[in-house]
mmCIF file of C-alpha atoms in Angstrom:
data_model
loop_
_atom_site.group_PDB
_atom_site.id
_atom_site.type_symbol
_atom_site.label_atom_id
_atom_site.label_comp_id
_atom_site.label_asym_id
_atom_site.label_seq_id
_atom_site.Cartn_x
_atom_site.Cartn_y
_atom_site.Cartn_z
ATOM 1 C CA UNK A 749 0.000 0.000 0.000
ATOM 2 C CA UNK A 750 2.716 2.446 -1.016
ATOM 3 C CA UNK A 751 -0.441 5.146 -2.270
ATOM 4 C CA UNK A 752 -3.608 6.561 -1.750
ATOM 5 C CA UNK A 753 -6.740 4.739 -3.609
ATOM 6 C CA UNK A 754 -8.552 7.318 -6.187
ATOM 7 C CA UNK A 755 -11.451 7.617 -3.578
ATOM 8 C CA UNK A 756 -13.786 10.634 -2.760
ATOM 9 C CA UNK A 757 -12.229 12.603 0.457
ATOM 10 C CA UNK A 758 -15.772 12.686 2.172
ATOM 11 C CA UNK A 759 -15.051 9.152 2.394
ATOM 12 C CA UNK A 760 -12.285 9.519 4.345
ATOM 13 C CA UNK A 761 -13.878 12.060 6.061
ATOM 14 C CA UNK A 762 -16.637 9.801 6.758
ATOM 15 C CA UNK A 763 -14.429 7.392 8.443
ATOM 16 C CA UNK A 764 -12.669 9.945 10.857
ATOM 17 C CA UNK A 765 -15.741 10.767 11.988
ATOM 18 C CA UNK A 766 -16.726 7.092 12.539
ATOM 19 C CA UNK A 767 -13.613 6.092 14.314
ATOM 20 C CA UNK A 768 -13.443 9.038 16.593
ATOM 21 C CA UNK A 769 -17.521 8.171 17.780
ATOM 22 C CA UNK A 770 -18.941 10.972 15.538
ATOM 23 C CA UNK A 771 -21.032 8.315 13.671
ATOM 24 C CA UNK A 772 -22.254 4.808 14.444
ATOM 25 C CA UNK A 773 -21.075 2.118 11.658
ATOM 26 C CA UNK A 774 -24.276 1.339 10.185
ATOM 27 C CA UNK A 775 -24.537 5.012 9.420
ATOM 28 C CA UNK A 776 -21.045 4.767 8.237
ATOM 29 C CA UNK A 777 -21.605 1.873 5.918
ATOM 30 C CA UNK A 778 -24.783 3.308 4.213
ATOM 31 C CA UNK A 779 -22.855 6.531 3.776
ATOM 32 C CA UNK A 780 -20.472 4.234 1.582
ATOM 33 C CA UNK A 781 -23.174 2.289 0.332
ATOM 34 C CA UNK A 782 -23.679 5.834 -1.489
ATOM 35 C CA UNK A 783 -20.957 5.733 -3.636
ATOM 36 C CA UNK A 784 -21.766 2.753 -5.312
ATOM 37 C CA UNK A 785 -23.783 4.841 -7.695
ATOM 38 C CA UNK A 786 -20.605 6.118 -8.732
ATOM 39 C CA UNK A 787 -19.212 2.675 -9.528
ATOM 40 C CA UNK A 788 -17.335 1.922 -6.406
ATOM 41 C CA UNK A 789 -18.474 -1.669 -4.550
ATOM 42 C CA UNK A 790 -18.492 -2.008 -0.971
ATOM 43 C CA UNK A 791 -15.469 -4.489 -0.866
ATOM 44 C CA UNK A 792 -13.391 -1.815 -2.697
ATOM 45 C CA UNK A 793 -14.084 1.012 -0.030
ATOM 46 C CA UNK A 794 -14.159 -0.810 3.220
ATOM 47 C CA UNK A 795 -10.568 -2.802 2.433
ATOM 48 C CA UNK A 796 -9.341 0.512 1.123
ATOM 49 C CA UNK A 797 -10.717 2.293 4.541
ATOM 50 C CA UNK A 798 -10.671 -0.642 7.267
ATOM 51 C CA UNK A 799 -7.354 -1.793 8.994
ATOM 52 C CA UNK A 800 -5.820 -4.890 7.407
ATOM 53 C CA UNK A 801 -2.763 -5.454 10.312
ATOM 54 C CA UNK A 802 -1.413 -8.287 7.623
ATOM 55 C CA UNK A 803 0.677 -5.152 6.353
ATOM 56 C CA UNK A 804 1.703 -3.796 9.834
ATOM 57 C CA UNK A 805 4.905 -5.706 10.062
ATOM 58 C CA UNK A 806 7.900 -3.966 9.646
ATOM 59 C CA UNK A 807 9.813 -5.730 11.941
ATOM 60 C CA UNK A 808 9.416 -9.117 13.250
ATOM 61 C CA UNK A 809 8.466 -10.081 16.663
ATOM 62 C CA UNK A 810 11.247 -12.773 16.386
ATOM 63 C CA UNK A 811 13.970 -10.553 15.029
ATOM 64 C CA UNK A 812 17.190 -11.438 16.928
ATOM 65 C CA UNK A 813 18.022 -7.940 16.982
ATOM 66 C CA UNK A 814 15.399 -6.899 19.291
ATOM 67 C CA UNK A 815 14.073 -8.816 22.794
ATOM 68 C CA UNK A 816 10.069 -8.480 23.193
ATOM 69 C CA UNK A 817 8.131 -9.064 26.512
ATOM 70 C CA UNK A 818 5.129 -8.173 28.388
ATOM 71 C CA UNK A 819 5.538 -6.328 32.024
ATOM 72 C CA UNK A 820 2.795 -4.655 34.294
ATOM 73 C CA UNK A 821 3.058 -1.442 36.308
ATOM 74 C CA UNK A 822 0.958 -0.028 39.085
ATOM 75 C CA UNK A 823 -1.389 2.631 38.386
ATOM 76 C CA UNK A 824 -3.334 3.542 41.404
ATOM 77 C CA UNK A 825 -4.841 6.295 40.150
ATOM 78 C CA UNK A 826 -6.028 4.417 37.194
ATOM 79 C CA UNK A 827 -7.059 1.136 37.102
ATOM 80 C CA UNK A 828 -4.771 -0.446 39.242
ATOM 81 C CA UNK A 829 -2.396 -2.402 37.219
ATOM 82 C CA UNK A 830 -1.269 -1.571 33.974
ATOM 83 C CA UNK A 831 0.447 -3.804 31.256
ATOM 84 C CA UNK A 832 2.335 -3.031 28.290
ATOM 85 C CA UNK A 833 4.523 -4.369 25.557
ATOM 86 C CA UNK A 834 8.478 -3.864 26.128
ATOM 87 C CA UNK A 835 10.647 -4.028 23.678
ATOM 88 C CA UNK A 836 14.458 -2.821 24.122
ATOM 89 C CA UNK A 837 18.307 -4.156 21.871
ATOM 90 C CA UNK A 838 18.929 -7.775 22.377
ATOM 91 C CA UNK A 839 22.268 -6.450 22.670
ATOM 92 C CA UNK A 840 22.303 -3.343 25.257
ATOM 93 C CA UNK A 841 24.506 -3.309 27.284
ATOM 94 C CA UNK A 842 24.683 -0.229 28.504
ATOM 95 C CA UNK A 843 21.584 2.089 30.217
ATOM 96 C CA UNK A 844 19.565 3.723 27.029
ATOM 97 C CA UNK A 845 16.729 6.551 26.008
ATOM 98 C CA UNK A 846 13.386 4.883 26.504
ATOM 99 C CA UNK A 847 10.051 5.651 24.545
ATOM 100 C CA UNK A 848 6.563 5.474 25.324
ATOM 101 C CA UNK A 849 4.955 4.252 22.782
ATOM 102 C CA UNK A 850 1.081 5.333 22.587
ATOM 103 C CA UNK A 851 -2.042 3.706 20.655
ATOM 104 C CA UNK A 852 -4.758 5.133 19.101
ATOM 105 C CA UNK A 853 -8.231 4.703 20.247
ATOM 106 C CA UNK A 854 -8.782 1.263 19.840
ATOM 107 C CA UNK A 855 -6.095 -0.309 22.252
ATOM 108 C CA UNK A 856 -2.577 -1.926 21.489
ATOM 109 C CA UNK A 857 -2.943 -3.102 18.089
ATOM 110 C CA UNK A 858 -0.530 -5.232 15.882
ATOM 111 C CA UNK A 859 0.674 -1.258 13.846
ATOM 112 C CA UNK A 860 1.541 0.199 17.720
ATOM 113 C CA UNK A 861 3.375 -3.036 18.660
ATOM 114 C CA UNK A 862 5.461 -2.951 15.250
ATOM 115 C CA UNK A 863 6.348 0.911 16.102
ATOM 116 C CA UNK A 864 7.675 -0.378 19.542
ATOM 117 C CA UNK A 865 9.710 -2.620 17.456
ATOM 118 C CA UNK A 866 10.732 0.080 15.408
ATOM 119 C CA UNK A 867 12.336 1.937 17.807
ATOM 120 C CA UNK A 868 14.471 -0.781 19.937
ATOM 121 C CA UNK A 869 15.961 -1.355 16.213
ATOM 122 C CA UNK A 870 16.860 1.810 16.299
ATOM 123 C CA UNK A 871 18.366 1.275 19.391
ATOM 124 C CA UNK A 872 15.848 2.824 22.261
ATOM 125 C CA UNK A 873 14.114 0.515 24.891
ATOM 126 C CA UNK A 874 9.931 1.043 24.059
ATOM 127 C CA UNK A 875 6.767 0.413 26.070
ATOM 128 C CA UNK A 876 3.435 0.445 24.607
ATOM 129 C CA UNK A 877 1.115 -0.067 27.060
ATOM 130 C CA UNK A 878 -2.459 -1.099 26.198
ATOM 131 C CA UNK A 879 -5.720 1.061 28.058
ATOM 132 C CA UNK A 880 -7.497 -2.013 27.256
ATOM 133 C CA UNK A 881 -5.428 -3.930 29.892
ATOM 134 C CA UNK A 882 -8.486 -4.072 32.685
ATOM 135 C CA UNK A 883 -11.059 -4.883 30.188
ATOM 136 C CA UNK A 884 -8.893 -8.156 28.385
ATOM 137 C CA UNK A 885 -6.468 -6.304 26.471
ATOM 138 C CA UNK A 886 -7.014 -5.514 22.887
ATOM 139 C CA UNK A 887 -9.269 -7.711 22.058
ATOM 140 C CA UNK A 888 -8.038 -8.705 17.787
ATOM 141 C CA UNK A 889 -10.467 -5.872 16.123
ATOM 142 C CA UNK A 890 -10.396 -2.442 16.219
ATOM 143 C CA UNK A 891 -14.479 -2.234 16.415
ATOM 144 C CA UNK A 892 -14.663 -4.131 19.341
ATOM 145 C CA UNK A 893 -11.242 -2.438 20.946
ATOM 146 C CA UNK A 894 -12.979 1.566 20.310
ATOM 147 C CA UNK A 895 -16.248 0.259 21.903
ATOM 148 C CA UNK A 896 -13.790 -1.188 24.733
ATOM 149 C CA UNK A 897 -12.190 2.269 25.188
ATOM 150 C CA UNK A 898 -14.520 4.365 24.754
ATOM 151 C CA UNK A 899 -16.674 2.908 27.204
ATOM 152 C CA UNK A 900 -13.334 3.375 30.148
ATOM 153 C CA UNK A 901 -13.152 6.430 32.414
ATOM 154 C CA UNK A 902 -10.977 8.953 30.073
ATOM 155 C CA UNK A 903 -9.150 10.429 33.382
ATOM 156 C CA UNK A 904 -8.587 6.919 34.466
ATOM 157 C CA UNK A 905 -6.798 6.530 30.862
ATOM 158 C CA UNK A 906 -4.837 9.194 31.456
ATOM 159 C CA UNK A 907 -3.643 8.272 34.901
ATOM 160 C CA UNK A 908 -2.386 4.946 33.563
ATOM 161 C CA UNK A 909 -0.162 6.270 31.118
ATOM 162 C CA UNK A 910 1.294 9.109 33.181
ATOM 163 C CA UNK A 911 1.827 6.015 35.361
ATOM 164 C CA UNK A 912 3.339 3.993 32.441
ATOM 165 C CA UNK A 913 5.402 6.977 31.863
ATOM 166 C CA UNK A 914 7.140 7.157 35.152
ATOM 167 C CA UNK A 915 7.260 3.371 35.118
ATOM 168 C CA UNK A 916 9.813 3.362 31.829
ATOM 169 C CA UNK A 917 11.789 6.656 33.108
ATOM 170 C CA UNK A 918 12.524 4.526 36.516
ATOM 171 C CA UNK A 919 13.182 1.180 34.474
ATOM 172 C CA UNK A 920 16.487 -0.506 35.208
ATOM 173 C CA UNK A 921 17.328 -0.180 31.934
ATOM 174 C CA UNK A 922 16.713 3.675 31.374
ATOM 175 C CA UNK A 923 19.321 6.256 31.858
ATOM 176 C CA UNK A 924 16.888 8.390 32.697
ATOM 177 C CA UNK A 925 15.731 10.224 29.334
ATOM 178 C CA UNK A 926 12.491 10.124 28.604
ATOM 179 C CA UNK A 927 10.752 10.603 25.097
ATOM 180 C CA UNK A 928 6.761 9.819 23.684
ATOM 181 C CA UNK A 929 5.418 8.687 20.467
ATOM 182 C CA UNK A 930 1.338 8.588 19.990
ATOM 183 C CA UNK A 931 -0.946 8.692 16.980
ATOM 184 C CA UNK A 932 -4.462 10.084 17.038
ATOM 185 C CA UNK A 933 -5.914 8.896 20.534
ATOM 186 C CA UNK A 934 -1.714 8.721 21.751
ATOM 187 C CA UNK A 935 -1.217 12.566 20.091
ATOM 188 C CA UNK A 936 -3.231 13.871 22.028
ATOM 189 C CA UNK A 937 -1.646 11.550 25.185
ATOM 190 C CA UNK A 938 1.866 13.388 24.271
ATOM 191 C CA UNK A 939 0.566 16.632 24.321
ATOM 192 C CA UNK A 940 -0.870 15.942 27.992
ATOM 193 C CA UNK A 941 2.199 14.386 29.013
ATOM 194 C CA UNK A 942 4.194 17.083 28.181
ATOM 195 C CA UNK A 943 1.443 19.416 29.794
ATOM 196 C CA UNK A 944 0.114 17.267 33.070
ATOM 197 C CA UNK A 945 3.983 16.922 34.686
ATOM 198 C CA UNK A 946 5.978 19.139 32.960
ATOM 199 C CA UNK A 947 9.473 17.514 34.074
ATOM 200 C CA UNK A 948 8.466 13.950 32.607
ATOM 201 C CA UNK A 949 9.110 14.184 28.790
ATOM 202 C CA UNK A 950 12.534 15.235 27.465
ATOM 203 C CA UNK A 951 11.034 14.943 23.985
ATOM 204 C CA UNK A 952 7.648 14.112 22.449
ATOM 205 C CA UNK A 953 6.558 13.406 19.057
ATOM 206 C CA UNK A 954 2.623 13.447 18.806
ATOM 207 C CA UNK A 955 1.038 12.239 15.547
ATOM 208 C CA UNK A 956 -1.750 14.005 14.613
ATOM 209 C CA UNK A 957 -2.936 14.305 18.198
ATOM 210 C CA UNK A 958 -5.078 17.079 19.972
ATOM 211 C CA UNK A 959 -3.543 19.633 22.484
ATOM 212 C CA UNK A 960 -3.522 18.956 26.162
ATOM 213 C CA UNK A 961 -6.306 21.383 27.758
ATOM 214 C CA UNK A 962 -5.634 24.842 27.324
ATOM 215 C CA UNK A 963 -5.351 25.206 31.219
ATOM 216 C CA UNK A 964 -2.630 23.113 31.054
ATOM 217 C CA UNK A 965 -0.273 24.381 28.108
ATOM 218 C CA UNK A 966 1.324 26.633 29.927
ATOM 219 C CA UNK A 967 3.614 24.587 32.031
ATOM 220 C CA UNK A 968 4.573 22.260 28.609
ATOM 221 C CA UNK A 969 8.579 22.369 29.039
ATOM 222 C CA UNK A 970 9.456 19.300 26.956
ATOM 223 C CA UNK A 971 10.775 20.281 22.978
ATOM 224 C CA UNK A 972 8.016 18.939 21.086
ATOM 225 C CA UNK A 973 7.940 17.600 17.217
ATOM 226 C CA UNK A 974 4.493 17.845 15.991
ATOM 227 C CA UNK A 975 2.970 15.760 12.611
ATOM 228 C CA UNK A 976 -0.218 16.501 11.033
ATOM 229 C CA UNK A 977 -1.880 15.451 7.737
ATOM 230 C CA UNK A 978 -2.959 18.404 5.260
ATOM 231 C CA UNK A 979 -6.498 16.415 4.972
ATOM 232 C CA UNK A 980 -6.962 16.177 8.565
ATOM 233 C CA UNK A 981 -9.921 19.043 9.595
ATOM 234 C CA UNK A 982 -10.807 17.852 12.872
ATOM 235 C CA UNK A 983 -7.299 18.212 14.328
ATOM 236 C CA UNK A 984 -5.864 20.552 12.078
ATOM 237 C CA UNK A 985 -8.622 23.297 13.632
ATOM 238 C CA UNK A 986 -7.026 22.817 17.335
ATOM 239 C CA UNK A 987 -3.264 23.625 15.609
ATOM 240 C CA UNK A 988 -3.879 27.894 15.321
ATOM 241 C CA UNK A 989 -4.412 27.579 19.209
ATOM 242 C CA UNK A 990 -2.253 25.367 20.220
ATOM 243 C CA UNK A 991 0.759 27.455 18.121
ATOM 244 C CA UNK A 992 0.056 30.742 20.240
ATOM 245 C CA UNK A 993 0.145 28.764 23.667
ATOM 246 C CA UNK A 994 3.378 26.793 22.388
ATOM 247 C CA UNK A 995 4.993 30.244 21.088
ATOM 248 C CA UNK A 996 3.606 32.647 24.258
ATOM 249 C CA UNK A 997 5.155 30.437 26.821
ATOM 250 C CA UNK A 998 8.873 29.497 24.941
ATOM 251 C CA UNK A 999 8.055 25.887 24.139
ATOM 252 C CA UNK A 1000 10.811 24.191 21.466
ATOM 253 C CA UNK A 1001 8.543 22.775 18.594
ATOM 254 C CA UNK A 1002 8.265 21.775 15.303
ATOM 255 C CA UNK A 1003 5.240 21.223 12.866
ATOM 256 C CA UNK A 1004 5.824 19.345 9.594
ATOM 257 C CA UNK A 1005 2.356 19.413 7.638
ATOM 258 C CA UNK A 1006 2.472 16.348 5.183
ATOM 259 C CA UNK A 1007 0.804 17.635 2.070
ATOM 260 C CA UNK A 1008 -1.769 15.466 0.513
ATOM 261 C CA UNK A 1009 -1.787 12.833 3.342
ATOM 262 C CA UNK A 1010 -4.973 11.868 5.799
ATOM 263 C CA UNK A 1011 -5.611 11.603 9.242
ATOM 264 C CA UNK A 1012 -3.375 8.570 9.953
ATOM 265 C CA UNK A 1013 -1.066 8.361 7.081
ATOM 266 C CA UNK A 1014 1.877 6.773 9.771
ATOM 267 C CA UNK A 1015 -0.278 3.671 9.753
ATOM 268 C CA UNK A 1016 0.565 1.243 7.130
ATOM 269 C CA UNK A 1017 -2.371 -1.275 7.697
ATOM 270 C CA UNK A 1018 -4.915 1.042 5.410
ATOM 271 C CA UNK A 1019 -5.092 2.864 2.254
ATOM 272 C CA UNK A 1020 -4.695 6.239 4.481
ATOM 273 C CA UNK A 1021 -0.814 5.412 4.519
ATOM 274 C CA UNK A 1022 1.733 7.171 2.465
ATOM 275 C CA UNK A 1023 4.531 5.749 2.398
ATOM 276 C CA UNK A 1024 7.039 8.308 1.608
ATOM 277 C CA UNK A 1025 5.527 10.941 4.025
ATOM 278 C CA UNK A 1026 5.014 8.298 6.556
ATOM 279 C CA UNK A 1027 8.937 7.313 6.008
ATOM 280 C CA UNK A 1028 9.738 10.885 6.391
ATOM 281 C CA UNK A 1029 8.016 11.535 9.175
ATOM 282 C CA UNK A 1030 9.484 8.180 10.953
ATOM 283 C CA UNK A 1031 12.808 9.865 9.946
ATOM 284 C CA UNK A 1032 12.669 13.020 11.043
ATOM 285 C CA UNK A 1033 11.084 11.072 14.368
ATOM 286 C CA UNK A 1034 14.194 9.194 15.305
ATOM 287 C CA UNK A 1035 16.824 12.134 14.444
ATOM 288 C CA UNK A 1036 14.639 14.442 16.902
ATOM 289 C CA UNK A 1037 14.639 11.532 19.625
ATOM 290 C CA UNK A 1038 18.302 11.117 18.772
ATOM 291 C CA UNK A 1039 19.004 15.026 19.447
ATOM 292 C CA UNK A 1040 16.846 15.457 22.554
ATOM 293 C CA UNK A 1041 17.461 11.953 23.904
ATOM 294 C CA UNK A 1042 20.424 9.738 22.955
ATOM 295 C CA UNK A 1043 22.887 12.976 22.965
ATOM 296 C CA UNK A 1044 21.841 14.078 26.519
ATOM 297 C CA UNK A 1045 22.281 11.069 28.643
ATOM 298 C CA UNK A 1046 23.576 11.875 31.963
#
């Protein structure tokens, strides 16, 4: 899926506002249902549209470079116990940058583990952690797994991976520097990471995500490399905004707008991925982590 299917934008459009709760999926369906009249079929649009995690695999669980496990933390402000998926250099040897690693709204999916995987072959140890974890974990769909979240406490949500967060920074294996990496849902968990504590991030990448509460921008302290997709309406109206509070109070940040791509163009299990933007956006990802990370160890 290296581009784009020729399909209307109000289809993807459509399916934002489906997977963020703005429509239910009948009504989503019979919206695409529509376009047959203009000789599109069903199959076509929803295996353009839907999430096929066959083509999430970038690396291998079972590469020897990298060691993959599952560990818990404690989150007693959120639901108690948290779990996530750890990934770190099968040959460290030495104490490394660590990255939270953030899902969208749907739970720890086979795209957010490959990321994780992504990043201890680049040499960082990375925990995803999965707000699904007190209802059964992701449960294999994403329809099921956005019902599943949706229906948690948000703040609870929050607490767990502020919890996660201080988890990785205090691992055995950290040296201490801290960075975040979210799409959509985990954007928007950067942004309040960087906001909620504002000693806890070193770095933080957020994909597409929503600003942390206005109340809360002021005390953001952590450099901050934003991505966001040129078709992208509902986020892209929060960036004006979030710009001023981000320029008023001396935050470090950089936007890259990705012409052409959609909301979730990063994800290479649908037709919204774009390769070459998604490439240089992992790219540009790993030299900021590298500058605000890996070169200030203590």
């Amino acid at each position: 899926m290296n581009k784009l299917i020729s399909i209307p934008q109000e289809a993807f459009d459509w399916y934002d506002d489906y997977a963020h709760g703005k429509m239910d999926r009948r009504t989503f369906m019979k919206k695409l249902g529509g376009l047959a009249a203009l000789g599109y079929s069903m199959t076509f649009l929803t295996s353009a549209l839907l999430p096929n995690y066959a083509f999430a695999e970038q690396v291998s669980f079972n590469d020897p470079a990298i060691r993959a496990s599952y560990l818990s933390f404690a989150s007693p402000e959120g639901h108690g116990t948290g779990r996530g998926y750890f990934v770190q250099p099968a040959t460290a040897e030495e104490l490394l940058p660590v990255v939270l690693v953030v899902h969208e709204n749907r739970g720890l999916n086979p795209y957010i583990k490959d990321v994780a995987r992504r990043l201890a072959k680049a040499g960082y140890v990375a925990f995803a952690p999965d707000a699904l974890h007190s209802l059964g974990g992701y449960p294999g769909n994403d329809d099921e797994g956005r019902a599943m979240q949706s229906s948690l406490d948000r703040d609870k949500i929050q607490h767990d991976f502020v919890a996660a967060a201080h988890f990785l920074k205090k691992h055995p294996l950290s040296s201490g520097q801290l960075g975040a990496v979210g799409f959509c849902f985990g954007g928007y968990m950067v942004n309040y990471l960087a906001a909620v504590e504002p000693d806890l991030l070193a770095a933080g990448v957020p994909f597409y995500g929503t600003p942390a509460h206005e109340s809360l921008r002021h005390q953001i302290k952590a450099p901050l490399m934003i991505h966001l997709a040129e078709h992208d309406s509902r986020v892209n109206a929060t960036w004006p905004d979030y710009e001023k509070a981000l320029t008023a109070h001396g935050v470090v940040y950089q936007m890259h707008m990705y012409e052409g791509t959609q909301h979730g163009f990063h994800n290479d299990s649908t037709q919204r991925y774009d390769k070459a933007n998604a490439e240089l956006a992992w790219q540009r990802t790993l030299a900021f982590f590298h500058e605000k990370l890996a070169s200030h160890q203590p």
